[in-house]
Short mmCIF file of C-alpha atoms and ligand atoms in Angstrom, two decimals:
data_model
loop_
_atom_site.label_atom_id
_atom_site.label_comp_id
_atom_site.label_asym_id
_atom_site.label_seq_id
_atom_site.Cartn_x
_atom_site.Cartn_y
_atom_site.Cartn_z
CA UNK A 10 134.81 85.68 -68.55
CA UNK A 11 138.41 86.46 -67.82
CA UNK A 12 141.23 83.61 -67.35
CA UNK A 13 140.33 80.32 -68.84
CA UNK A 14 136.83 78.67 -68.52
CA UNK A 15 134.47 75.88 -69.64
CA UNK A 16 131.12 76.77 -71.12
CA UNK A 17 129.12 73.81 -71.10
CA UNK A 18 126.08 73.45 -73.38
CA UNK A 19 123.02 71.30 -71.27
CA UNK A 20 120.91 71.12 -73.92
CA UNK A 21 124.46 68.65 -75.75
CA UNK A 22 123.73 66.95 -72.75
CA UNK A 23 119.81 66.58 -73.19
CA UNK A 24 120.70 65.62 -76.83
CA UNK A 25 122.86 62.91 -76.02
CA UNK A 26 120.83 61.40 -73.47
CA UNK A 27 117.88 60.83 -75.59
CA UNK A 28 120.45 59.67 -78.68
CA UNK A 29 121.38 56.91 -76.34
CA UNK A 30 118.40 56.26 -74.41
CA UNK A 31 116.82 55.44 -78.17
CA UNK A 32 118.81 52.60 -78.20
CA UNK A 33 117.56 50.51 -75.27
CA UNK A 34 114.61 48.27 -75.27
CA UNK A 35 111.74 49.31 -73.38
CA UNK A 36 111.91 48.95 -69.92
CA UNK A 37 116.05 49.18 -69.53
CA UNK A 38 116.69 51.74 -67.29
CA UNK A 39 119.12 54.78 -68.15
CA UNK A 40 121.98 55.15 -65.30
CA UNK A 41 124.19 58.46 -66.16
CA UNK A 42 127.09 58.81 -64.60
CA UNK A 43 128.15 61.94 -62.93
CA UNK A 44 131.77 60.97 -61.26
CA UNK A 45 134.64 63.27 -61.15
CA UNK A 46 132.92 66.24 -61.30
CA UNK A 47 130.75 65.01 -64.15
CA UNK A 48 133.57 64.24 -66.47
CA UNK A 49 134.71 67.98 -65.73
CA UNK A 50 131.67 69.40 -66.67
CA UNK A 51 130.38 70.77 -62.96
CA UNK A 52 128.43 67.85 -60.72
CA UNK A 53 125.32 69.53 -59.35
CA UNK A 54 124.54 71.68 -63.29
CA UNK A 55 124.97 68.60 -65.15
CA UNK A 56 123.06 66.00 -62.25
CA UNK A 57 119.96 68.39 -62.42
CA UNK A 58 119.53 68.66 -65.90
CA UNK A 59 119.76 65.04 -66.08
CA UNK A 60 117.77 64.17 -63.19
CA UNK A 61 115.32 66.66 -65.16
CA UNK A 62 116.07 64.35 -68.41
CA UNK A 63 114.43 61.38 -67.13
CA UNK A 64 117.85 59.42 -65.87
CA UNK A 65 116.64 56.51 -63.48
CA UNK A 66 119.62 56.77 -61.51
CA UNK A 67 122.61 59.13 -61.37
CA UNK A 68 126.41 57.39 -60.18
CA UNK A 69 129.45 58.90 -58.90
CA UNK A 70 132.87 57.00 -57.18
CA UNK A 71 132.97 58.41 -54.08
CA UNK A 72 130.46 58.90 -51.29
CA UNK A 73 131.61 62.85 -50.68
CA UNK A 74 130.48 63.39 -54.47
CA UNK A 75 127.03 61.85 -53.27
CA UNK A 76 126.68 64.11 -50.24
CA UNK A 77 127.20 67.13 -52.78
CA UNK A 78 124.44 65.98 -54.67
CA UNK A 79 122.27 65.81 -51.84
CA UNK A 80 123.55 68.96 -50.84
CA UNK A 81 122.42 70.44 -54.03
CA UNK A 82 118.75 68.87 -54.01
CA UNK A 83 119.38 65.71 -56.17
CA UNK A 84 116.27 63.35 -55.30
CA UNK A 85 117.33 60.70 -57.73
CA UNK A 86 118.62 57.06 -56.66
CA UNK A 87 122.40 57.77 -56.20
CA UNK A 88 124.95 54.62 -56.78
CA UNK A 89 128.72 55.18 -55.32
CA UNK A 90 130.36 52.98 -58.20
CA UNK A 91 133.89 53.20 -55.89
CA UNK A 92 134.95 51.15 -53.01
CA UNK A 93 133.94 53.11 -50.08
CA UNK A 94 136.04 53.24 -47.04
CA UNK A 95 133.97 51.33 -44.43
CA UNK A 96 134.52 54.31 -41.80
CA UNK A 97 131.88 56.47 -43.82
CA UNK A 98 128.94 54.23 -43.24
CA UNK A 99 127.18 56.42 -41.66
CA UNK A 100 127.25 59.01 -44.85
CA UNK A 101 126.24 56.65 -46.86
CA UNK A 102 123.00 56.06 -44.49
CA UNK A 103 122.74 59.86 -44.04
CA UNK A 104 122.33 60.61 -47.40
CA UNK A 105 120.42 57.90 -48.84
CA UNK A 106 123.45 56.60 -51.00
CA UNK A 107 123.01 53.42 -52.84
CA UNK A 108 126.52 51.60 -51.96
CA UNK A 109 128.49 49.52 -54.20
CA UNK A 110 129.73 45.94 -52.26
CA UNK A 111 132.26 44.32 -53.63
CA UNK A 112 133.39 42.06 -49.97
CA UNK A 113 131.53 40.71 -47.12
CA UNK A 114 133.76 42.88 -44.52
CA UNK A 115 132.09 46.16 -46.14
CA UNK A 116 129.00 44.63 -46.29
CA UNK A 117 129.24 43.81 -42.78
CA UNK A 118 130.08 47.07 -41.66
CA UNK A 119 127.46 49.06 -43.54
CA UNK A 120 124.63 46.41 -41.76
CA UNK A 121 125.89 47.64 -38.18
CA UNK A 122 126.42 50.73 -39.01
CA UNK A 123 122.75 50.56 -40.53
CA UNK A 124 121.53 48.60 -37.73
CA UNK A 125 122.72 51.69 -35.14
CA UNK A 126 121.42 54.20 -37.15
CA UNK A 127 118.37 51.93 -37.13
CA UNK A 128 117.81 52.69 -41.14
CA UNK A 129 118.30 50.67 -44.20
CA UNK A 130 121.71 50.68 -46.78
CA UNK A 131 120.56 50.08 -50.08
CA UNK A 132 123.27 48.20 -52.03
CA UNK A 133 124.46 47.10 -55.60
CA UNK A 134 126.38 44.36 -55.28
CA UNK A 135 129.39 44.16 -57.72
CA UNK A 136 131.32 41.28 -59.27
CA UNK A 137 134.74 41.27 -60.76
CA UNK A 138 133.71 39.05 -64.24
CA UNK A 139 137.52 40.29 -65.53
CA UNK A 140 138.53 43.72 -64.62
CA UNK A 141 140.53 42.31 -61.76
CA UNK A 142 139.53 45.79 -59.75
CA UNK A 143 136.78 45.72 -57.51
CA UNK A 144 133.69 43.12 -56.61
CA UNK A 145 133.46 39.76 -55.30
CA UNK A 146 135.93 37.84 -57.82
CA UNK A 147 134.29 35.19 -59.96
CA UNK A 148 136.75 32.57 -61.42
CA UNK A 149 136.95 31.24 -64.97
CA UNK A 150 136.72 28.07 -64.24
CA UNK A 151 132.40 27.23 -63.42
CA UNK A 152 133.25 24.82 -60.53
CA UNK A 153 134.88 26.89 -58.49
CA UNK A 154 132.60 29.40 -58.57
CA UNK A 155 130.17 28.25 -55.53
CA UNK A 156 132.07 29.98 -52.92
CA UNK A 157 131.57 33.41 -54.73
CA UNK A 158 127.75 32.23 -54.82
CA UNK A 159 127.64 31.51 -51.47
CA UNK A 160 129.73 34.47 -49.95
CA UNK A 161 126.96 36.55 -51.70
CA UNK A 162 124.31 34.63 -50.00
CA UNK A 163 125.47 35.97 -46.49
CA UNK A 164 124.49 39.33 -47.52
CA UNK A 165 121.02 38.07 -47.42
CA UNK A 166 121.21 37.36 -43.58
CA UNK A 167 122.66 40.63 -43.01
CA UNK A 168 120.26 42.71 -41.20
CA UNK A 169 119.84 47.27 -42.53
CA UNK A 170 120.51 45.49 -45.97
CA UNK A 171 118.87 46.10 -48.97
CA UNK A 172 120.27 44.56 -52.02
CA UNK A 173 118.32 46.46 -54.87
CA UNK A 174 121.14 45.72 -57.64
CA UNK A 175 124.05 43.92 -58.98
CA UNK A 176 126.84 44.82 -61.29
CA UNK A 177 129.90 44.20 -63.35
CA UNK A 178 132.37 46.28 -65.59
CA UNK A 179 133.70 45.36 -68.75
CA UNK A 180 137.51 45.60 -69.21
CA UNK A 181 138.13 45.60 -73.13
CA UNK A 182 133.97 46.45 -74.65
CA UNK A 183 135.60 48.01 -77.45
CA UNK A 184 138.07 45.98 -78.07
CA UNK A 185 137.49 42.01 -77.43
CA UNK A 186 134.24 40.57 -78.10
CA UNK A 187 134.99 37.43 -76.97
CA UNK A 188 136.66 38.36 -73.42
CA UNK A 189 133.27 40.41 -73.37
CA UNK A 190 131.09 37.53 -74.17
CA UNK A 191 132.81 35.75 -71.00
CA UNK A 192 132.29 38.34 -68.73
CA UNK A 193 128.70 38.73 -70.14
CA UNK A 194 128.42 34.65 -69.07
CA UNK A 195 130.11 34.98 -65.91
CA UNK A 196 127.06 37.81 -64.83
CA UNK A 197 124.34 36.05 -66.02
CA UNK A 198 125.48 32.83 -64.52
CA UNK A 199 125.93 34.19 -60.99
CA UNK A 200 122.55 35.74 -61.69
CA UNK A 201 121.13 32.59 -62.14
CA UNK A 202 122.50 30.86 -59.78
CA UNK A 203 121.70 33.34 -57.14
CA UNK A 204 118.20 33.35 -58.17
CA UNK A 205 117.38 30.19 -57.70
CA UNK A 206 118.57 30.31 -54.34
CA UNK A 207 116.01 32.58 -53.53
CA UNK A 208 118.24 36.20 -53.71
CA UNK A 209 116.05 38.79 -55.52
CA UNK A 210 118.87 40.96 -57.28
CA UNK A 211 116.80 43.59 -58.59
CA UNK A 212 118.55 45.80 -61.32
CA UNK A 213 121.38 43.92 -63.04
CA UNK A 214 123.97 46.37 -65.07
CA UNK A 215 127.14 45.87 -66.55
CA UNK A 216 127.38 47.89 -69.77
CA UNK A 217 128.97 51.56 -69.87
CA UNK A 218 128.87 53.52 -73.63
CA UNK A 219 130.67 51.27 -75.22
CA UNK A 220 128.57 47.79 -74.76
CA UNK A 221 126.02 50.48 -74.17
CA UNK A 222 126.48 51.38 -78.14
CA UNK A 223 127.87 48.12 -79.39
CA UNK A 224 126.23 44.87 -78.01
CA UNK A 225 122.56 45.64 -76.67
CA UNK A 226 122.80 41.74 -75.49
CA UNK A 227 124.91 43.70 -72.49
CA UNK A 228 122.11 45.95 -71.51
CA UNK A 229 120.51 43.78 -68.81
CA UNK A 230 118.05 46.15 -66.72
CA UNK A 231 119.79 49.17 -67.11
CA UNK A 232 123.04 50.79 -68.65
CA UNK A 233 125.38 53.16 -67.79
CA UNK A 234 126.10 56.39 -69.45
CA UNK A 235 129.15 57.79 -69.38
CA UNK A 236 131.78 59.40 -71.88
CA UNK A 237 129.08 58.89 -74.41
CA UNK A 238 126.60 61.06 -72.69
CA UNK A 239 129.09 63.96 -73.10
CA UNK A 240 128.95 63.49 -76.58
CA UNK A 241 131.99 61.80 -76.92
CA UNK A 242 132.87 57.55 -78.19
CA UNK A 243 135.06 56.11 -75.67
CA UNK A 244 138.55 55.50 -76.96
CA UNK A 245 140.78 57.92 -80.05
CA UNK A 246 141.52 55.17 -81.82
CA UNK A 247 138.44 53.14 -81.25
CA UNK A 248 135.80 52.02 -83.64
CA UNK A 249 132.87 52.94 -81.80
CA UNK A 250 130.13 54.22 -84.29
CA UNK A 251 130.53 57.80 -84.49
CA UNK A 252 127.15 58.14 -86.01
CA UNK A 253 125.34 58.36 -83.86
CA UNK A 254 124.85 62.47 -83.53
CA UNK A 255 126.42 62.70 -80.17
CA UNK A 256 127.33 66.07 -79.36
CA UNK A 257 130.55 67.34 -76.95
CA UNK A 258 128.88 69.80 -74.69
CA UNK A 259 132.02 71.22 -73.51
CA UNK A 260 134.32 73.65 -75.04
CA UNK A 261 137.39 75.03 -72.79
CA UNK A 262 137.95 78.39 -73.48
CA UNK A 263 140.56 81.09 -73.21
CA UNK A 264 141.77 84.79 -73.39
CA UNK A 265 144.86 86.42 -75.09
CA UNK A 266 146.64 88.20 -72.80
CA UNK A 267 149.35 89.83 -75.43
CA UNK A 268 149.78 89.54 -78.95
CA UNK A 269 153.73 90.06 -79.90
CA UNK A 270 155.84 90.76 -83.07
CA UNK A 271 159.12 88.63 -82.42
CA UNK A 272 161.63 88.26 -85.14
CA UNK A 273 162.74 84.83 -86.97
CA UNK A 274 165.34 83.16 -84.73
CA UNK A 275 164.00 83.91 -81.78
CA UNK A 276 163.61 81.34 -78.84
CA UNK A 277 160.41 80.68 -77.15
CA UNK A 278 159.46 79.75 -73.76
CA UNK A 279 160.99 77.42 -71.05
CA UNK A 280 163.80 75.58 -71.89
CA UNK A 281 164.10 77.14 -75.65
CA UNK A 282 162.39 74.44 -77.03
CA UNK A 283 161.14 76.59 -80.30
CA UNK A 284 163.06 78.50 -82.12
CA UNK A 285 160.87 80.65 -84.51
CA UNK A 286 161.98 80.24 -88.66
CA UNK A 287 160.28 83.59 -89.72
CA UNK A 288 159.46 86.65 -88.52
CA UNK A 289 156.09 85.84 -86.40
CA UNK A 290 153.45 87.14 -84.63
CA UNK A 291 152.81 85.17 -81.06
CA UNK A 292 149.51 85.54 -79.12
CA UNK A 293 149.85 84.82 -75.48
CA UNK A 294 147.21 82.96 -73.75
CA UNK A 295 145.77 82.76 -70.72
CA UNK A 296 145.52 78.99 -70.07
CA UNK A 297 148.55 76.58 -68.68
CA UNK A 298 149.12 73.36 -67.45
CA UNK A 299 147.18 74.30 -64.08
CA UNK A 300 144.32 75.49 -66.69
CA UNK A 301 143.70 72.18 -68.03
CA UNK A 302 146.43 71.99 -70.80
CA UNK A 303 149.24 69.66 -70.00
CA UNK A 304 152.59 70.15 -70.44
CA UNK A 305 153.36 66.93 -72.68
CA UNK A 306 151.24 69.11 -75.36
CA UNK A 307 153.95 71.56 -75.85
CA UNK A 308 155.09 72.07 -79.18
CA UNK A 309 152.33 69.31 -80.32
CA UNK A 310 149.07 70.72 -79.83
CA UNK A 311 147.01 73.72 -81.41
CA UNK A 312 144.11 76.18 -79.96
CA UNK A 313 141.75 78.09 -82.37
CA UNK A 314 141.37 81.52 -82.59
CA UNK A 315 138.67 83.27 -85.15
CA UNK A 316 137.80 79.40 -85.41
CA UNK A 317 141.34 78.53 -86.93
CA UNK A 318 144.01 76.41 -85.79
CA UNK A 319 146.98 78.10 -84.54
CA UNK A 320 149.66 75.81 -83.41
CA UNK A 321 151.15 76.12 -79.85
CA UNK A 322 154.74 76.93 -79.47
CA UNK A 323 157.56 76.39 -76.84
CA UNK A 324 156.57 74.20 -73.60
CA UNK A 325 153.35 75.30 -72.33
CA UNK A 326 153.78 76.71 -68.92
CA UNK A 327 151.94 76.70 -65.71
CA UNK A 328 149.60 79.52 -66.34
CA UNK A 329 150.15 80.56 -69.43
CA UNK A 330 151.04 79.23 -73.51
CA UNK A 331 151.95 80.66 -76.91
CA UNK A 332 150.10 80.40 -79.92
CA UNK A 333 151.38 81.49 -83.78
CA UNK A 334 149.32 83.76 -85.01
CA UNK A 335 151.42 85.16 -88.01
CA UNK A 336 149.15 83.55 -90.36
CA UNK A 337 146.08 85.08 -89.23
CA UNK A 338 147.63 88.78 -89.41
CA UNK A 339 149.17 87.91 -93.01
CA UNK A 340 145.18 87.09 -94.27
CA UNK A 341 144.32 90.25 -92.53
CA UNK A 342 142.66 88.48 -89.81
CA UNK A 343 142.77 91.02 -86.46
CA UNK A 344 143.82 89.45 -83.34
CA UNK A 345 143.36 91.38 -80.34
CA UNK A 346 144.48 91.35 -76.46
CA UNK A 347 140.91 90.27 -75.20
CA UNK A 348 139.89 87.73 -77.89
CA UNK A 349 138.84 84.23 -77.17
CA UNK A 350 140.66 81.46 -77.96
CA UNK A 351 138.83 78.40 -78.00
CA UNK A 352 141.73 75.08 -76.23
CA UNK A 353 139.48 72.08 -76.30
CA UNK A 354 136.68 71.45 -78.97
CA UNK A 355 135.62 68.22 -79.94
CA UNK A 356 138.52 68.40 -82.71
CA UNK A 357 141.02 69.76 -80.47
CA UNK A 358 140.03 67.87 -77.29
CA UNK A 359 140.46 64.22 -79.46
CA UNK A 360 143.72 65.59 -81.19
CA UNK A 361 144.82 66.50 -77.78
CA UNK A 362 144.18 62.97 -76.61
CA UNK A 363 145.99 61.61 -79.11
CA UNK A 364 148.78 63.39 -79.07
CA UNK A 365 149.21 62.91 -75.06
CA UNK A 366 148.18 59.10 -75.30
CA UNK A 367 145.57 59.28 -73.38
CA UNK A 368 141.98 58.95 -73.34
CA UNK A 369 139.04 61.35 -73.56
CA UNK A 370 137.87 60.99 -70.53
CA UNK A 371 141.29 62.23 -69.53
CA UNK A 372 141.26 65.68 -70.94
CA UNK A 373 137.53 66.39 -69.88
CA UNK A 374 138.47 65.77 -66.17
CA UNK A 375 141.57 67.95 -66.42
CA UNK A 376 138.90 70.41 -66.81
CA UNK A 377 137.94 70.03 -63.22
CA UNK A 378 141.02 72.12 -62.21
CA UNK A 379 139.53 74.90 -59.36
CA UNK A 380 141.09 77.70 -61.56
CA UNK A 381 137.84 77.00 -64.01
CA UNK A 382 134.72 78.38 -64.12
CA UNK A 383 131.86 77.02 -65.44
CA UNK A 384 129.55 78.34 -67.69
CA UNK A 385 125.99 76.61 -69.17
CA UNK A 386 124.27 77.00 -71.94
CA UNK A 387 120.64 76.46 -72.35
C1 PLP B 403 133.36 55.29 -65.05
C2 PLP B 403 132.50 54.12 -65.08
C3 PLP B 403 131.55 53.97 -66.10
C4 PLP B 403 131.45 54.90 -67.29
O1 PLP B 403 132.28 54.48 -68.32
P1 PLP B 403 132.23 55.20 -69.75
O2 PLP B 403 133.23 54.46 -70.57
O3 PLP B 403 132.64 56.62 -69.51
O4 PLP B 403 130.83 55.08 -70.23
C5 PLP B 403 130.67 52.92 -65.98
N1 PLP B 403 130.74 52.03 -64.98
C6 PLP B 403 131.66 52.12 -64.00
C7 PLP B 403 131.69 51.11 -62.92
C8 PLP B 403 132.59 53.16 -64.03
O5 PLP B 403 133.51 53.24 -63.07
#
């Protein structure tokens, strides 16, 4: 491998989705989520070794990442988790997609388009219990909530329709129990109320890997997998159990293009941010801000080479950084154009989080960028 690329290990993957599947009752179905590019790790690799897994249902946000699924022989139920436009109905139909509705105007257009395609839609329906992004919004207050109820009623006379689900998201599962515990209420009384009004719901979701991990009272019919399925708990500074043996199945990796001797006092990179305070040696990497490794990391973050940390120096630059590897050479450690560095393990990748004040989930997509190739493991 030349450049920078991500090798992705499927059997982390296959690990982690049995970790977390352990922790559901018997019967609640396991929903892993495959959006934006599978959290960087490459869609259709990662989709068929969980498909393989046993996942119940795979998810991505938009409908053109459900066509590439299809397009790569995914047979699994596929849920579009985003708001889809209502122009690509007929996608949706074409390729079997099971379609988030959050309004009656999409739902609306999906039935015609259904109806002149003469097939069926299968939907989810999704409420907004507190996010305040997408779904039919249910108020706080309990007696205002029967014209939610009864705008989700008129799906049922909506002919193509199939309404095999409902859903919600939690805004703070990490973080708030209690404005948890009201969204929890807010799902399960809509759920009641639209079942005794005859609506059969079908699968009813709301937790991703946090409730997923923290309050199995969320788990409904099925959860959602996400950031913990690539071996990863949701926030840096969270308390989500760590215990749990997940494993990161993606390491970004690197080559040095040059190693140089540069006296102290000399200034490095763009802008002349570092100025070097002994004589050092600096290994020059292949991997930039187009490669995955922001710019806001310069001077801040480090890469490992021989598996220690080296940190980076000067402002990172488009397609390339700078790494100090004096200490290495002073142990007598060789470093050679041509060796690896590894940029994101799961030491590096959380550090780099940090330090960029952002989350996970971040970083991993960043990995998405076309200059990387993928490579899987087992
Ligand atoms: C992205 C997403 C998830 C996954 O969240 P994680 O925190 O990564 O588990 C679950 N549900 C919806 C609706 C999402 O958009």
């Amino acid at each position: 491998m030349t450049g920078t690329w991500a090798e992705v290990d499927l059997s982390k993957l296959e690990h982690n989705f049995k970790v977390l599947k352990a922790l559901l009752k018997p019967g609640v179905k396991a929903l892993a989520i495959c959006k934006a590019n599978a959290y960087g790790h490459g869609l259709a690799e990662v989709a068929k070794r969980l498909e393989q897994c046993g996942a119940d249902m795979l998810a991505i946000a938009r409908v053109s990442e459900g066509v590439e699924l299809r397009e790569n022989n995914i047979k699994s139920e596929i849920l579009c988790l985003g708001e889809a436009e209502p122009e690509l109905a007929a996608l949706i139909a074409d390729n079997n997609i099971t379609q988030a509705v959050g309004s009656l105007e999409l739902a609306e257009k999906l039935s015609q388009e259904a109806l002149s395609l003469n097939k069926i839609i299968n939907i989810h329906v999704k409420l907004d219990t507190g996010m305040s992004r997408i779904g039919f919004y249910v108020p706080d207050d309990v007696k205002a909530r029967g014209e939610v109820i009864n705008k989700i009623l008129k799906l049922k006379d909506l002919k193509g329709l199939n309404i095999k689900g409902m859903f919600s998201h939690f805004a703070n599962a990490e973080g708030d129990e209690n404005y948890t515990q009201s969204q929890i209420d807010k799902f399960k009384y809509v759920k009641e109320s639209l079942e005794s009004q005859g609506l059969k719901l079908g699968t009813c979701h709301i937790a991703a890997s946090d409730a997923l991990i923290l309050n199995q009272a969320s788990h409904f019919d099925m959860v959602r997998m996400g950031i913990a399925l690539y071996g990863y708990k949701s926030c840096v500074t969270g308390n989500v159990d760590s215990n749990l043996g997940l494993q990161p199945a993606m390491k970004l990796k690197s080559r040095i293009s040059s190693v140089r001797n540069l006296p102290k006092g000399t200034k490095i990179g763009y802008g002349c941010t570092h100025e070097l305070t002994r004589d050092s040696i600096i290994a020059v990497l292949q991997v930039g801000y187009a490669d995955g490794l922001p710019r806001i990391l310069s001077n801040k973050c480090s890469v490992k080479i021989n598996n220690i940390k080296c940190k980076v120096l000067g402002r990172i630059c488009m397609d390339m950084c700078m790494a100090d590897v004096t200490d290495l050479i002073n142990n007598n450690i060789n470093v050679n154009v041509g060796d690896e560095a590894v940029v994101y393990d799961e030491e590096l990748i959380v550090d780099a989080a940090r330090k960029a004040g952002t989350v996970i989930h971040e970083i991993l997509c960043l990995c998405s960028s076309p200059r990387i190739q993928h490579v899987y493991l087992n």
